[in-house]
Amino acid sequence: MTDDIHSVLVVAKDSSISTAASAMLAPPLFETETLSDFNEARRRVSERVYNIILADYAEGEGVDFAIDASESLGVILLLAPAPLFEEISYRVEGYGIICVTNPFDQFYFYNMIKAAIAMRYKIQVLSSQTTKLKVQMEEIKQVNRAKMLLMQNLSMTEQEAHRHIEKDAMDRGMKKTAVALEIIKRMG
């Protein structure tokens, strides 16, 4: 996992921020794209997934962008001016956005990027687990619907319907969900 290339979107109206971030987030470990237009950045975030999104405060425009982008699976770092750090951090932390003071030193910035990478891996694991659970829930719903149809149409008990689906699946070398779908198509 540590050999991955991390896609980064840097959105800042101040070119010195883009330049500094791009210099620190260099290939081959990072694939960095820089933009100065927050609306264009919104469009790009809707089109692809970035591992890390780094947004400048930009007189509040960056806060709105970061909140909008928080729906994505990327880790978002928002650069906030030191005097406004607490206020902005409090506002965005509920969206899972990490606030970073600006200006930043290289060591601090590097550590925040490493933390963002670690968070990204954790998000990937959780997202994968969520997807698996959704699939399992859908399979359970299908089997339960098939059992209900067997109970209604063939006057079976729930146990008999369950056993019928299991036995049919075993005898035919199929998954219970495939048998359930056949029953739903036939009786539903």
mmCIF file of C-alpha atoms in Angstrom, residues 10-186:
data_model
loop_
_atom_site.group_PDB
_atom_site.id
_atom_site.type_symbol
_atom_site.label_atom_id
_atom_site.label_comp_id
_atom_site.label_asym_id
_atom_site.label_seq_id
_atom_site.Cartn_x
_atom_site.Cartn_y
_atom_site.Cartn_z
ATOM 1 C CA VAL A 10 -4.313 21.780 -4.573
ATOM 2 C CA VAL A 11 -6.799 24.651 -4.806
ATOM 3 C CA ALA A 12 -5.418 28.074 -3.978
ATOM 4 C CA LYS A 13 -5.771 31.551 -5.427
ATOM 5 C CA ASP A 14 -2.358 32.407 -3.988
ATOM 6 C CA SER A 15 0.208 30.942 -6.394
ATOM 7 C CA SER A 16 2.878 30.822 -3.661
ATOM 8 C CA ILE A 17 0.781 28.220 -1.817
ATOM 9 C CA SER A 18 0.341 26.133 -4.961
ATOM 10 C CA THR A 19 4.033 26.357 -5.731
ATOM 11 C CA ALA A 20 5.125 25.402 -2.204
ATOM 12 C CA ALA A 21 2.649 22.511 -1.979
ATOM 13 C CA SER A 22 3.558 21.191 -5.419
ATOM 14 C CA ALA A 23 7.265 21.298 -4.551
ATOM 15 C CA MET A 24 6.654 19.201 -1.428
ATOM 16 C CA LEU A 25 4.185 16.843 -3.122
ATOM 17 C CA ALA A 26 6.412 15.810 -5.992
ATOM 18 C CA PRO A 27 6.437 12.688 -8.158
ATOM 19 C CA PRO A 28 6.837 9.757 -8.005
ATOM 20 C CA LEU A 29 4.880 9.495 -4.729
ATOM 21 C CA PHE A 30 2.386 12.260 -5.558
ATOM 22 C CA GLU A 31 0.439 13.190 -8.679
ATOM 23 C CA THR A 32 -0.420 16.819 -7.997
ATOM 24 C CA GLU A 33 -2.899 18.982 -9.854
ATOM 25 C CA THR A 34 -3.190 22.684 -9.001
ATOM 26 C CA LEU A 35 -6.125 24.988 -9.619
ATOM 27 C CA SER A 36 -6.890 28.577 -8.691
ATOM 28 C CA ASP A 37 -10.615 28.467 -9.518
ATOM 29 C CA PHE A 38 -12.813 26.912 -6.828
ATOM 30 C CA ASN A 39 -15.703 26.293 -9.228
ATOM 31 C CA GLU A 40 -13.408 24.394 -11.570
ATOM 32 C CA ALA A 41 -12.150 22.456 -8.547
ATOM 33 C CA ARG A 42 -15.748 21.502 -7.651
ATOM 34 C CA ARG A 43 -16.204 20.179 -11.179
ATOM 35 C CA ARG A 44 -12.995 18.154 -11.012
ATOM 36 C CA VAL A 45 -13.899 16.684 -7.610
ATOM 37 C CA SER A 46 -17.250 15.588 -9.040
ATOM 38 C CA GLU A 47 -15.470 13.854 -11.935
ATOM 39 C CA ARG A 48 -12.743 11.950 -10.108
ATOM 40 C CA VAL A 49 -11.543 10.915 -6.679
ATOM 41 C CA TYR A 50 -8.470 12.595 -5.251
ATOM 42 C CA ASN A 51 -6.679 10.973 -2.323
ATOM 43 C CA ILE A 52 -5.905 14.350 -0.790
ATOM 44 C CA ILE A 53 -7.504 17.727 -1.413
ATOM 45 C CA LEU A 54 -5.592 20.747 -0.149
ATOM 46 C CA ALA A 55 -7.589 23.969 -0.186
ATOM 47 C CA ASP A 56 -6.559 27.472 0.796
ATOM 48 C CA TYR A 57 -8.899 29.613 2.904
ATOM 49 C CA ALA A 58 -9.068 32.304 0.164
ATOM 50 C CA GLU A 59 -11.276 34.747 2.055
ATOM 51 C CA GLY A 60 -13.739 31.979 2.971
ATOM 52 C CA GLU A 61 -14.174 30.572 -0.516
ATOM 53 C CA GLY A 62 -11.950 27.627 0.435
ATOM 54 C CA VAL A 63 -14.162 26.780 3.415
ATOM 55 C CA ASP A 64 -17.249 26.519 1.208
ATOM 56 C CA PHE A 65 -15.324 24.449 -1.333
ATOM 57 C CA ALA A 66 -13.946 22.111 1.351
ATOM 58 C CA ILE A 67 -17.416 21.538 2.798
ATOM 59 C CA ASP A 68 -18.783 20.798 -0.686
ATOM 60 C CA ALA A 69 -15.871 18.444 -1.402
ATOM 61 C CA SER A 70 -16.282 16.640 1.928
ATOM 62 C CA GLU A 71 -18.747 14.267 0.245
ATOM 63 C CA SER A 72 -15.841 12.785 -1.706
ATOM 64 C CA LEU A 73 -13.681 9.968 -0.381
ATOM 65 C CA GLY A 74 -10.561 12.140 -0.352
ATOM 66 C CA VAL A 75 -8.981 13.524 2.791
ATOM 67 C CA ILE A 76 -9.355 17.291 2.871
ATOM 68 C CA LEU A 77 -6.791 19.648 4.365
ATOM 69 C CA LEU A 78 -7.923 23.250 4.675
ATOM 70 C CA LEU A 79 -5.260 25.936 5.085
ATOM 71 C CA ALA A 80 -6.551 28.556 7.508
ATOM 72 C CA PRO A 81 -4.963 31.833 8.586
ATOM 73 C CA ALA A 82 -3.610 31.520 12.135
ATOM 74 C CA PRO A 83 -5.934 34.185 13.629
ATOM 75 C CA LEU A 84 -9.003 32.362 12.256
ATOM 76 C CA PHE A 85 -7.758 28.807 12.823
ATOM 77 C CA GLU A 86 -9.940 27.906 15.842
ATOM 78 C CA GLU A 87 -13.114 29.354 14.334
ATOM 79 C CA ILE A 88 -12.612 27.665 10.953
ATOM 80 C CA SER A 89 -11.467 24.388 12.481
ATOM 81 C CA TYR A 90 -14.563 24.248 14.679
ATOM 82 C CA ARG A 91 -16.781 24.943 11.664
ATOM 83 C CA VAL A 92 -15.320 22.242 9.384
ATOM 84 C CA GLU A 93 -14.300 19.420 11.719
ATOM 85 C CA GLY A 94 -17.816 17.947 11.650
ATOM 86 C CA TYR A 95 -17.340 17.396 7.925
ATOM 87 C CA GLY A 96 -14.144 15.413 8.503
ATOM 88 C CA ILE A 97 -11.964 18.251 7.240
ATOM 89 C CA ILE A 98 -8.516 18.731 8.772
ATOM 90 C CA CYS A 99 -7.630 22.353 9.381
ATOM 91 C CA VAL A 100 -3.962 23.357 9.007
ATOM 92 C CA THR A 101 -2.533 26.757 9.911
ATOM 93 C CA ASN A 102 -1.181 28.869 7.107
ATOM 94 C CA PRO A 103 1.631 29.781 6.770
ATOM 95 C CA PHE A 104 3.032 26.336 7.531
ATOM 96 C CA ASP A 105 6.533 24.996 7.883
ATOM 97 C CA GLN A 106 7.667 22.058 5.774
ATOM 98 C CA PHE A 107 8.009 19.607 8.666
ATOM 99 C CA TYR A 108 4.491 20.356 9.945
ATOM 100 C CA PHE A 109 3.048 20.159 6.438
ATOM 101 C CA TYR A 110 4.831 16.865 5.711
ATOM 102 C CA ASN A 111 3.440 15.348 8.916
ATOM 103 C CA MET A 112 -0.079 16.471 8.020
ATOM 104 C CA ILE A 113 0.272 14.883 4.577
ATOM 105 C CA LYS A 114 1.454 11.628 6.189
ATOM 106 C CA ALA A 115 -1.573 11.743 8.527
ATOM 107 C CA ALA A 116 -3.838 12.370 5.515
ATOM 108 C CA ILE A 117 -2.368 9.355 3.709
ATOM 109 C CA ALA A 118 -2.972 7.177 6.778
ATOM 110 C CA MET A 119 -6.559 8.468 6.999
ATOM 111 C CA ARG A 120 -7.077 7.742 3.303
ATOM 112 C CA TYR A 121 -6.085 4.096 3.790
ATOM 113 C CA LYS A 122 -8.464 3.836 6.732
ATOM 114 C CA ILE A 123 -11.270 5.371 4.647
ATOM 115 C CA GLN A 124 -10.622 2.829 1.878
ATOM 116 C CA VAL A 125 -10.900 -0.063 4.343
ATOM 117 C CA LEU A 126 -14.097 1.310 5.883
ATOM 118 C CA SER A 127 -15.603 2.030 2.475
ATOM 119 C CA SER A 128 -14.849 -1.524 1.345
ATOM 120 C CA GLN A 129 -16.420 -2.946 4.505
ATOM 121 C CA THR A 130 -19.496 -0.761 4.023
ATOM 122 C CA THR A 131 -19.895 -1.984 0.450
ATOM 123 C CA LYS A 132 -19.633 -5.614 1.579
ATOM 124 C CA LEU A 133 -22.252 -5.026 4.273
ATOM 125 C CA LYS A 134 -24.615 -3.405 1.769
ATOM 126 C CA VAL A 135 -24.268 -6.421 -0.535
ATOM 127 C CA GLN A 136 -24.903 -8.803 2.366
ATOM 128 C CA MET A 137 -27.976 -6.828 3.442
ATOM 129 C CA GLU A 138 -29.353 -6.951 -0.103
ATOM 130 C CA GLU A 139 -28.780 -10.707 -0.238
ATOM 131 C CA ILE A 140 -30.594 -11.159 3.076
ATOM 132 C CA LYS A 141 -33.508 -9.073 1.771
ATOM 133 C CA GLN A 142 -33.739 -11.234 -1.364
ATOM 134 C CA VAL A 143 -33.701 -14.494 0.597
ATOM 135 C CA ASN A 144 -36.296 -13.131 3.037
ATOM 136 C CA ARG A 145 -38.527 -12.015 0.168
ATOM 137 C CA ALA A 146 -38.261 -15.465 -1.429
ATOM 138 C CA LYS A 147 -39.099 -17.098 1.917
ATOM 139 C CA MET A 148 -42.144 -14.834 2.261
ATOM 140 C CA LEU A 149 -43.324 -15.790 -1.230
ATOM 141 C CA LEU A 150 -42.904 -19.495 -0.451
ATOM 142 C CA MET A 151 -44.821 -19.029 2.789
ATOM 143 C CA GLN A 152 -47.656 -17.186 1.025
ATOM 144 C CA ASN A 153 -47.901 -19.297 -2.138
ATOM 145 C CA LEU A 154 -47.033 -22.773 -0.866
ATOM 146 C CA SER A 155 -48.234 -22.437 2.744
ATOM 147 C CA MET A 156 -44.768 -23.208 4.118
ATOM 148 C CA THR A 157 -43.559 -22.181 7.552
ATOM 149 C CA GLU A 158 -40.548 -19.888 7.704
ATOM 150 C CA GLN A 159 -38.325 -22.826 8.655
ATOM 151 C CA GLU A 160 -39.650 -24.917 5.758
ATOM 152 C CA ALA A 161 -39.116 -22.042 3.317
ATOM 153 C CA HIS A 162 -35.588 -21.486 4.629
ATOM 154 C CA ARG A 163 -34.795 -25.201 4.348
ATOM 155 C CA HIS A 164 -36.296 -25.322 0.834
ATOM 156 C CA ILE A 165 -34.026 -22.492 -0.368
ATOM 157 C CA GLU A 166 -30.931 -23.967 1.315
ATOM 158 C CA LYS A 167 -31.569 -27.491 -0.047
ATOM 159 C CA ASP A 168 -32.310 -26.249 -3.553
ATOM 160 C CA ALA A 169 -29.114 -24.180 -3.521
ATOM 161 C CA MET A 170 -27.053 -27.124 -2.257
ATOM 162 C CA ASP A 171 -28.556 -29.621 -4.702
ATOM 163 C CA ARG A 172 -27.969 -27.320 -7.658
ATOM 164 C CA GLY A 173 -24.581 -25.944 -6.545
ATOM 165 C CA MET A 174 -25.911 -22.390 -6.465
ATOM 166 C CA LYS A 175 -25.883 -19.564 -3.981
ATOM 167 C CA LYS A 176 -28.983 -19.073 -1.867
ATOM 168 C CA THR A 177 -29.412 -15.617 -3.383
ATOM 169 C CA ALA A 178 -29.540 -17.063 -6.911
ATOM 170 C CA VAL A 179 -32.231 -19.533 -5.852
ATOM 171 C CA ALA A 180 -34.056 -16.729 -4.063
ATOM 172 C CA LEU A 181 -34.020 -14.571 -7.214
ATOM 173 C CA GLU A 182 -35.486 -17.455 -9.237
ATOM 174 C CA ILE A 183 -38.282 -17.850 -6.687
ATOM 175 C CA ILE A 184 -38.953 -14.106 -6.744
ATOM 176 C CA LYS A 185 -39.129 -14.095 -10.553
ATOM 177 C CA ARG A 186 -41.383 -17.149 -10.576
#
